[in-house]
Short mmCIF file of C-alpha atoms and ligand atoms in Angstrom, two decimals:
data_model
loop_
_atom_site.label_atom_id
_atom_site.label_comp_id
_atom_site.label_asym_id
_atom_site.label_seq_id
_atom_site.Cartn_x
_atom_site.Cartn_y
_atom_site.Cartn_z
CA UNK A 5 -0.16 0.21 0.01
CA UNK A 6 1.16 3.42 -0.98
CA UNK A 7 -0.70 6.21 0.21
CA UNK A 8 -0.97 9.93 -1.30
CA UNK A 9 -2.68 12.90 0.30
CA UNK A 10 -5.22 15.73 -1.67
CA UNK A 11 -5.71 18.43 0.89
CA UNK A 12 -8.37 20.55 -0.44
CA UNK A 13 -7.67 24.09 0.13
CA UNK A 14 -9.12 25.60 -3.07
CA UNK A 15 -12.02 27.50 -1.35
CA UNK A 16 -12.68 30.91 -0.53
CA UNK A 17 -14.17 30.57 3.12
CA UNK A 18 -16.06 33.42 3.38
CA UNK A 19 -18.15 32.07 6.21
CA UNK A 20 -15.37 32.21 8.35
CA UNK A 21 -14.44 35.92 8.18
CA UNK A 22 -11.28 37.69 7.66
CA UNK A 23 -9.24 39.27 5.09
CA UNK A 24 -8.11 35.92 3.48
CA UNK A 25 -9.73 32.73 3.17
CA UNK A 26 -9.81 30.83 6.33
CA UNK A 27 -6.90 28.53 5.74
CA UNK A 28 -4.30 30.91 5.29
CA UNK A 29 -5.68 32.90 8.99
CA UNK A 30 -3.15 32.60 11.63
CA UNK A 31 -3.91 30.34 14.24
CA UNK A 32 -1.29 29.75 17.47
CA UNK A 33 1.09 31.28 15.53
CA UNK A 34 1.27 29.40 12.00
CA UNK A 35 -1.24 29.52 9.03
CA UNK A 36 -4.01 26.74 8.91
CA UNK A 37 -2.82 25.33 6.24
CA UNK A 38 0.17 24.79 7.38
CA UNK A 39 -1.16 23.31 10.76
CA UNK A 40 -3.18 21.02 8.17
CA UNK A 41 -0.19 20.03 5.95
CA UNK A 42 1.81 19.28 9.11
CA UNK A 43 -0.78 16.69 10.36
CA UNK A 44 0.24 14.70 6.86
CA UNK A 45 4.06 15.93 6.23
CA UNK A 46 4.92 14.67 9.71
CA UNK A 47 3.71 11.11 9.20
CA UNK A 48 6.30 7.95 7.64
CA UNK A 49 3.25 6.11 5.75
CA UNK A 50 2.43 8.66 3.08
CA UNK A 51 4.45 9.03 0.50
CA UNK A 52 3.13 12.32 -1.45
CA UNK A 53 1.22 15.13 -0.66
CA UNK A 54 -0.69 17.19 -3.02
CA UNK A 55 -2.11 20.65 -1.82
CA UNK A 56 -5.16 22.20 -4.13
CA UNK A 57 -4.81 25.98 -3.76
CA UNK A 58 -6.62 28.74 -5.36
CA UNK A 59 -4.22 30.31 -8.28
CA UNK A 60 -4.56 33.90 -5.86
CA UNK A 61 -3.27 32.07 -2.90
CA UNK A 62 0.23 31.01 -4.36
CA UNK A 63 2.47 33.27 -2.51
CA UNK A 64 0.81 31.95 0.99
CA UNK A 65 1.37 28.13 -0.26
CA UNK A 66 4.57 28.33 -1.19
CA UNK A 67 5.75 28.79 2.86
CA UNK A 68 4.78 24.85 2.66
CA UNK A 69 7.38 22.46 2.97
CA UNK A 70 7.38 18.85 1.65
CA UNK A 71 3.73 19.00 -0.54
CA UNK A 72 3.38 19.71 -4.02
CA UNK A 73 1.31 22.60 -5.08
CA UNK A 74 -1.81 22.35 -7.68
CA UNK A 75 -4.31 24.85 -9.07
CA UNK A 76 -8.04 24.04 -8.38
CA UNK A 77 -10.38 24.44 -10.31
CA UNK A 78 -14.16 26.11 -10.13
CA UNK A 79 -15.80 23.83 -8.02
CA UNK A 80 -14.60 21.57 -5.01
CA UNK A 81 -15.09 18.15 -7.48
CA UNK A 82 -12.64 20.02 -9.84
CA UNK A 83 -10.21 20.87 -7.47
CA UNK A 84 -10.26 17.20 -5.91
CA UNK A 85 -10.38 15.64 -9.47
CA UNK A 86 -6.85 17.71 -10.34
CA UNK A 87 -5.34 17.09 -7.04
CA UNK A 88 -5.95 13.39 -8.08
CA UNK A 89 -4.79 13.79 -11.06
CA UNK A 90 -1.57 15.10 -9.99
CA UNK A 91 -0.34 12.20 -7.82
CA UNK A 92 1.94 9.65 -9.02
CA UNK A 93 0.70 6.83 -10.37
CA UNK A 94 2.67 4.54 -8.49
CA UNK A 95 0.28 5.46 -5.31
CA UNK A 96 -2.21 2.61 -4.64
CA UNK A 97 -4.65 4.68 -2.31
CA UNK A 98 -5.57 8.04 -1.31
CA UNK A 99 -6.37 10.32 1.65
CA UNK A 100 -9.11 13.46 0.49
CA UNK A 101 -8.55 15.90 3.54
CA UNK A 102 -10.10 19.35 4.18
CA UNK A 103 -7.98 21.74 4.36
CA UNK A 104 -10.15 23.14 7.51
CA UNK A 105 -9.68 20.40 9.74
CA UNK A 106 -6.44 21.28 10.85
CA UNK A 107 -6.35 19.30 14.10
CA UNK A 108 -7.46 16.00 12.98
CA UNK A 109 -5.84 13.70 15.41
CA UNK A 110 -3.60 11.10 14.15
CA UNK A 111 -5.57 8.21 15.38
CA UNK A 112 -8.43 9.40 13.02
CA UNK A 113 -5.80 8.85 9.95
CA UNK A 114 -4.47 5.41 10.98
CA UNK A 115 -8.13 4.44 11.32
CA UNK A 116 -8.42 5.03 7.63
CA UNK A 117 -5.62 3.80 6.56
CA UNK A 118 -6.20 0.64 8.55
CA UNK A 119 -9.81 -0.22 7.04
CA UNK A 120 -7.97 0.70 3.66
CA UNK A 121 -6.30 -2.89 4.03
CA UNK A 122 -9.81 -4.37 3.24
CA UNK A 123 -12.02 -1.70 1.47
CA UNK A 124 -11.97 0.42 -1.29
CA UNK A 125 -13.05 3.45 0.13
CA UNK A 126 -13.31 4.36 4.18
CA UNK A 127 -14.03 7.69 6.20
CA UNK A 128 -14.13 8.89 9.73
CA UNK A 129 -17.77 9.54 10.96
CA UNK A 130 -19.18 10.36 14.70
CA UNK A 131 -22.63 9.31 15.44
CA UNK A 132 -25.40 11.96 16.15
CA UNK A 133 -26.24 12.61 19.72
CA UNK A 134 -28.34 15.29 19.57
CA UNK A 135 -32.32 14.78 19.47
CA UNK A 136 -32.66 15.94 15.97
CA UNK A 137 -35.71 17.73 14.55
CA UNK A 138 -37.59 19.29 11.49
CA UNK A 139 -38.74 22.77 12.14
CA UNK A 140 -40.95 25.37 9.82
CA UNK A 141 -41.52 28.87 10.37
CA UNK A 142 -39.70 29.15 14.08
CA UNK A 143 -42.04 26.19 15.13
CA UNK A 144 -40.89 22.23 15.78
CA UNK A 145 -42.92 20.41 13.20
CA UNK A 146 -41.16 17.02 13.48
CA UNK A 147 -38.94 15.02 14.91
CA UNK A 148 -36.44 12.92 12.94
CA UNK A 149 -34.64 9.55 14.18
CA UNK A 150 -31.10 9.83 14.47
CA UNK A 151 -29.69 6.34 14.88
CA UNK A 152 -28.47 5.82 11.29
CA UNK A 153 -27.43 9.08 10.69
CA UNK A 154 -23.55 9.99 11.31
CA UNK A 155 -21.87 13.24 11.00
CA UNK A 156 -19.04 12.61 8.40
CA UNK A 157 -15.29 14.02 8.56
CA UNK A 158 -11.95 13.73 6.61
CA UNK A 159 -9.75 12.51 5.33
CA UNK A 160 -12.02 10.18 3.47
CA UNK A 161 -9.52 7.32 2.01
CA UNK A 162 -9.87 5.77 -1.19
CA UNK A 163 -8.65 2.88 -3.76
CA UNK A 164 -6.50 6.05 -5.86
CA UNK A 165 -7.56 4.48 -9.16
CA UNK A 166 -11.35 4.21 -8.48
CA UNK A 167 -11.64 7.18 -7.01
CA UNK A 168 -10.27 8.69 -10.02
CA UNK A 169 -12.90 7.13 -12.26
CA UNK A 170 -15.49 7.85 -9.64
CA UNK A 171 -14.83 11.43 -10.18
CA UNK A 172 -14.60 11.56 -13.96
CA UNK A 173 -17.87 10.12 -13.66
CA UNK A 174 -19.29 12.13 -11.38
CA UNK A 175 -20.87 15.61 -12.34
CA UNK A 176 -23.01 17.94 -10.70
CA UNK A 177 -21.45 18.35 -7.84
CA UNK A 178 -21.14 16.46 -4.19
CA UNK A 179 -21.54 17.11 -0.37
CA UNK A 180 -17.80 14.84 -0.52
CA UNK A 181 -15.91 12.12 -1.75
CA UNK A 182 -17.96 9.61 0.02
CA UNK A 183 -20.80 10.74 -2.29
CA UNK A 184 -19.14 10.49 -5.60
CA UNK A 185 -17.24 7.18 -4.47
CA UNK A 186 -20.77 5.63 -3.84
CA UNK A 187 -22.62 7.08 -7.00
CA UNK A 188 -20.03 4.90 -8.49
CA UNK A 189 -20.77 2.12 -6.37
CA UNK A 190 -17.97 1.83 -4.03
CA UNK A 191 -18.84 0.60 -0.25
CA UNK A 192 -17.17 3.03 2.25
CA UNK A 193 -16.43 2.00 5.41
CA UNK A 194 -17.20 4.38 8.36
CA UNK A 195 -13.96 4.35 10.98
CA UNK A 196 -14.15 6.37 14.10
CA UNK A 197 -14.10 10.13 14.18
CA UNK A 198 -13.37 12.53 17.05
CA UNK A 199 -14.75 15.82 18.43
CA UNK A 200 -11.55 17.45 18.02
CA UNK A 201 -11.38 16.77 14.19
CA UNK A 202 -13.18 20.10 14.51
CA UNK A 203 -13.99 22.13 10.91
CA UNK A 204 -13.35 25.62 10.67
CA UNK A 205 -16.53 26.94 9.50
CA UNK A 206 -17.22 30.00 11.26
CA UNK A 207 -15.32 33.25 13.27
CA UNK A 208 -15.56 31.16 16.76
CA UNK A 209 -14.33 28.56 15.39
CA UNK A 210 -11.04 29.72 15.21
CA UNK A 211 -10.40 29.88 19.31
CA UNK A 212 -11.97 26.37 19.63
CA UNK A 213 -9.51 24.81 17.17
CA UNK A 214 -6.74 26.84 18.82
CA UNK A 215 -7.56 25.53 22.07
CA UNK A 216 -7.61 22.02 20.58
CA UNK A 217 -3.87 22.58 18.99
CA UNK A 218 -2.43 23.94 22.54
CA UNK A 219 -4.36 20.36 24.07
CA UNK A 220 -2.25 18.36 21.86
CA UNK A 221 0.74 20.19 22.18
CA UNK A 222 4.25 17.73 23.29
CA UNK A 223 6.64 19.51 25.23
CA UNK A 224 9.86 17.92 26.06
CA UNK A 225 13.09 19.10 28.01
CA UNK A 226 16.39 17.65 28.23
CA UNK A 227 19.69 18.68 29.83
CA UNK A 228 22.99 18.25 28.86
CA UNK A 229 26.62 18.30 30.70
CA UNK A 230 29.87 18.22 29.22
CA UNK A 231 33.46 18.33 30.96
CA UNK A 232 36.74 19.48 28.95
CA UNK A 233 39.96 19.40 30.45
CA UNK A 234 42.39 22.26 29.65
CA UNK A 235 46.40 21.22 27.70
CA UNK A 236 48.59 23.47 25.82
CA UNK A 237 47.17 25.55 23.26
CA UNK A 238 46.42 29.35 22.32
CA UNK A 239 42.63 29.01 22.24
CA UNK A 240 39.34 27.72 23.03
CA UNK A 241 36.22 27.40 20.99
CA UNK A 242 33.02 28.07 22.47
CA UNK A 243 29.74 27.77 21.14
CA UNK A 244 30.89 28.01 18.00
CA UNK A 245 33.27 31.02 18.61
CA UNK A 246 37.21 31.15 18.90
CA UNK A 247 38.39 32.83 21.94
CA UNK A 248 42.39 33.53 22.66
CA UNK A 249 43.64 32.04 25.71
CA UNK A 250 46.41 30.50 27.08
CA UNK A 251 45.07 27.07 27.23
CA UNK A 252 42.93 24.76 24.61
CA UNK A 253 40.40 21.81 25.48
CA UNK A 254 41.41 18.80 24.95
CA UNK A 255 39.24 16.41 23.10
CA UNK A 256 38.73 14.10 19.90
CA UNK A 257 36.57 16.95 18.52
CA UNK A 258 36.93 20.41 19.04
CA UNK A 259 36.23 20.34 22.39
CA UNK A 260 33.38 22.87 22.15
CA UNK A 261 32.07 22.11 25.34
CA UNK A 262 29.30 24.58 25.52
CA UNK A 263 28.02 23.24 21.90
CA UNK A 264 28.18 20.01 23.06
CA UNK A 265 26.14 20.20 26.40
CA UNK A 266 23.08 22.01 23.78
CA UNK A 267 23.45 19.21 21.55
CA UNK A 268 23.49 16.79 24.37
CA UNK A 269 20.20 18.27 25.88
CA UNK A 270 18.50 18.36 22.54
CA UNK A 271 19.47 14.62 22.20
CA UNK A 272 17.96 14.36 25.77
CA UNK A 273 14.71 15.85 24.94
CA UNK A 274 14.29 13.69 22.06
CA UNK A 275 15.58 10.53 24.29
CA UNK A 276 17.87 9.34 21.68
CA UNK A 277 20.97 8.81 23.15
CA UNK A 278 24.03 11.57 23.38
CA UNK A 279 26.70 12.69 20.75
CA UNK A 280 29.05 10.07 22.07
CA UNK A 281 26.13 7.10 20.57
CA UNK A 282 25.83 9.15 17.87
CA UNK A 283 29.65 9.94 16.95
CA UNK A 284 31.22 7.26 18.94
CA UNK A 285 34.83 8.77 19.86
CA UNK A 286 36.38 5.58 18.70
CA UNK A 287 35.65 6.33 14.95
CA UNK A 288 38.45 8.23 13.53
CA UNK A 289 36.48 10.02 10.81
CA UNK A 290 35.30 12.63 14.08
CA UNK A 291 38.90 13.15 15.39
CA UNK A 292 39.05 17.12 15.16
CA UNK A 293 35.63 17.14 13.82
CA UNK A 294 33.51 20.66 13.75
CA UNK A 295 31.16 20.10 16.84
CA UNK A 296 28.66 21.79 14.38
CA UNK A 297 28.35 18.72 12.67
CA UNK A 298 26.61 16.97 15.90
CA UNK A 299 24.53 19.94 16.47
CA UNK A 300 23.17 20.18 13.36
CA UNK A 301 22.52 16.37 13.69
CA UNK A 302 20.62 16.59 16.59
CA UNK A 303 18.80 19.53 15.63
CA UNK A 304 17.96 18.05 12.22
CA UNK A 305 16.51 14.85 14.23
CA UNK A 306 14.28 16.86 16.57
CA UNK A 307 12.79 18.51 12.99
CA UNK A 308 12.30 14.89 11.70
CA UNK A 309 10.28 13.33 14.66
CA UNK A 310 8.05 17.05 14.31
CA UNK A 311 9.14 19.13 16.98
CA UNK A 312 10.66 22.65 16.89
CA UNK A 313 13.26 23.73 19.44
CA UNK A 314 11.41 26.44 22.12
CA UNK A 315 14.50 27.61 23.65
CA UNK A 316 18.20 26.88 24.45
CA UNK A 317 19.92 27.75 27.86
CA UNK A 318 23.65 27.18 28.35
CA UNK A 319 25.73 28.23 30.76
CA UNK A 320 29.22 27.82 30.61
CA UNK A 321 31.53 26.94 34.48
CA UNK A 322 34.46 28.46 34.39
CA UNK A 323 37.27 30.80 35.87
CA UNK A 324 38.94 31.78 32.72
CA UNK A 325 38.47 32.86 29.49
CA UNK A 326 36.22 35.51 30.62
CA UNK A 327 32.94 34.33 28.69
CA UNK A 328 30.62 38.13 28.95
CA UNK A 329 32.79 39.77 26.01
CA UNK A 330 31.95 36.90 23.68
CA UNK A 331 28.85 35.95 25.12
CA UNK A 332 26.77 37.91 22.35
CA UNK A 333 28.80 36.60 19.60
CA UNK A 334 27.89 32.92 21.24
CA UNK A 335 24.42 33.69 21.10
CA UNK A 336 24.37 34.92 17.50
CA UNK A 337 26.70 31.96 16.69
CA UNK A 338 24.33 28.97 18.19
CA UNK A 339 21.01 30.59 17.11
CA UNK A 340 22.41 30.86 13.68
CA UNK A 341 23.40 27.02 13.64
CA UNK A 342 19.90 25.96 15.09
CA UNK A 343 18.13 28.41 12.85
CA UNK A 344 16.39 29.76 15.84
CA UNK A 345 15.97 33.08 16.68
CA UNK A 346 18.40 34.46 19.27
CA UNK A 347 15.73 35.70 21.52
CA UNK A 348 15.24 31.97 21.90
CA UNK A 349 19.14 31.54 22.74
CA UNK A 350 21.03 31.77 26.49
CA UNK A 351 24.84 31.79 26.73
CA UNK A 352 25.77 32.81 30.15
CA UNK A 353 28.52 32.00 32.28
CA UNK A 354 29.66 31.79 36.16
CA UNK A 355 32.82 30.28 38.16
CA UNK A 356 32.68 27.86 40.52
CA UNK A 357 33.97 30.35 43.18
CA UNK A 358 37.56 29.10 42.49
CA UNK A 359 36.34 25.66 43.98
CA UNK A 360 36.71 21.94 42.28
CA UNK A 361 38.34 21.55 38.91
CA UNK A 362 36.87 24.45 36.99
CA UNK A 363 38.09 26.75 40.18
CA UNK A 364 41.52 25.08 39.75
CA UNK A 365 41.28 26.17 36.22
CA UNK A 366 42.17 22.53 35.00
CA UNK A 367 39.28 22.52 32.40
CA UNK A 368 35.74 23.86 32.01
CA UNK A 369 32.28 22.58 32.50
CA UNK A 370 29.17 23.19 30.71
CA UNK A 371 25.44 22.77 31.52
CA UNK A 372 22.60 23.30 28.86
CA UNK A 373 18.61 22.85 28.75
CA UNK A 374 16.59 22.40 25.70
CA UNK A 375 12.89 22.40 25.23
CA UNK A 376 11.21 20.88 22.26
CA UNK A 377 7.71 21.51 21.47
CA UNK A 378 5.78 19.70 18.84
CA UNK A 379 2.01 20.88 18.08
MG1 LIG B 17 32.28 16.81 24.65
#
């Protein structure tokens, strides 16, 4: 099973208010469409993602990574078909998702995918729990049995060739892709939906969606500690900055004790070992290596797992050299290497009051904390 996804974002979303269509409005610091796409790009079981947009929205869409942009048609149906036709033919299945459902929980996607192993179509839904009435002129005119009614959600999943054929044969619009599939005779299995799979429709939905995204936030904290001893030399490298000194730090790599502590803090937050495990000192290829190789590896690993680094705090512990005059350049260099705003990077220093090995100027110790966030 090779699965592609089509995210439909070509609508104009007028009911939600605002100057731009709802999918391009900001929610918890990112555009709605960016949140929605991230739900799919962060998964390893989805091979390809096509984002169908209105041609006017190209500038907004260009910010989104790891998706292919396709221009939609006049109607939702036409947009979906354009997205389906743009998918690589190697895909056997497709998930069609509404961009306005930006908080879709991963278990909803999991259930659709697992149903597709045995069915040509599968889509999430929730049973109707409220009583249902019919009404006329402000009065209840009747009641409606709700036992066989469901509230449909997305992503709706299908065998790719079947849903393409169904869309080509279908004319005259449809509420969703399940309707198109059923018109072509495909059976669609109902999978478990979730109240958290909210569709942003009206202005008040933005606040609800924001609260849902924040509830599902995954926050990790990691710490790192490192020590390097002094040896003969004329400079040290601390947090990527060369500082003149009457000694150097001894180590297999460039012995950047501050950068090592920060790197280990990131690995720690990911619960994924430490520098020594990823870059064994026994391996000669890391001898004299610039420590930024280690830091970039940890930062990329965090990114691959869907985390962004919220902040990093590093304390260097030594009597000499004096860190103060170099702290700003260390902060800038660390922020550049991690691609993180400087306001999220702290580099500070302390002495150990002449006590212990740092007090005797036998080496430098560093302590770091990193916070990682996944929404
Ligand atoms: Mg080290």
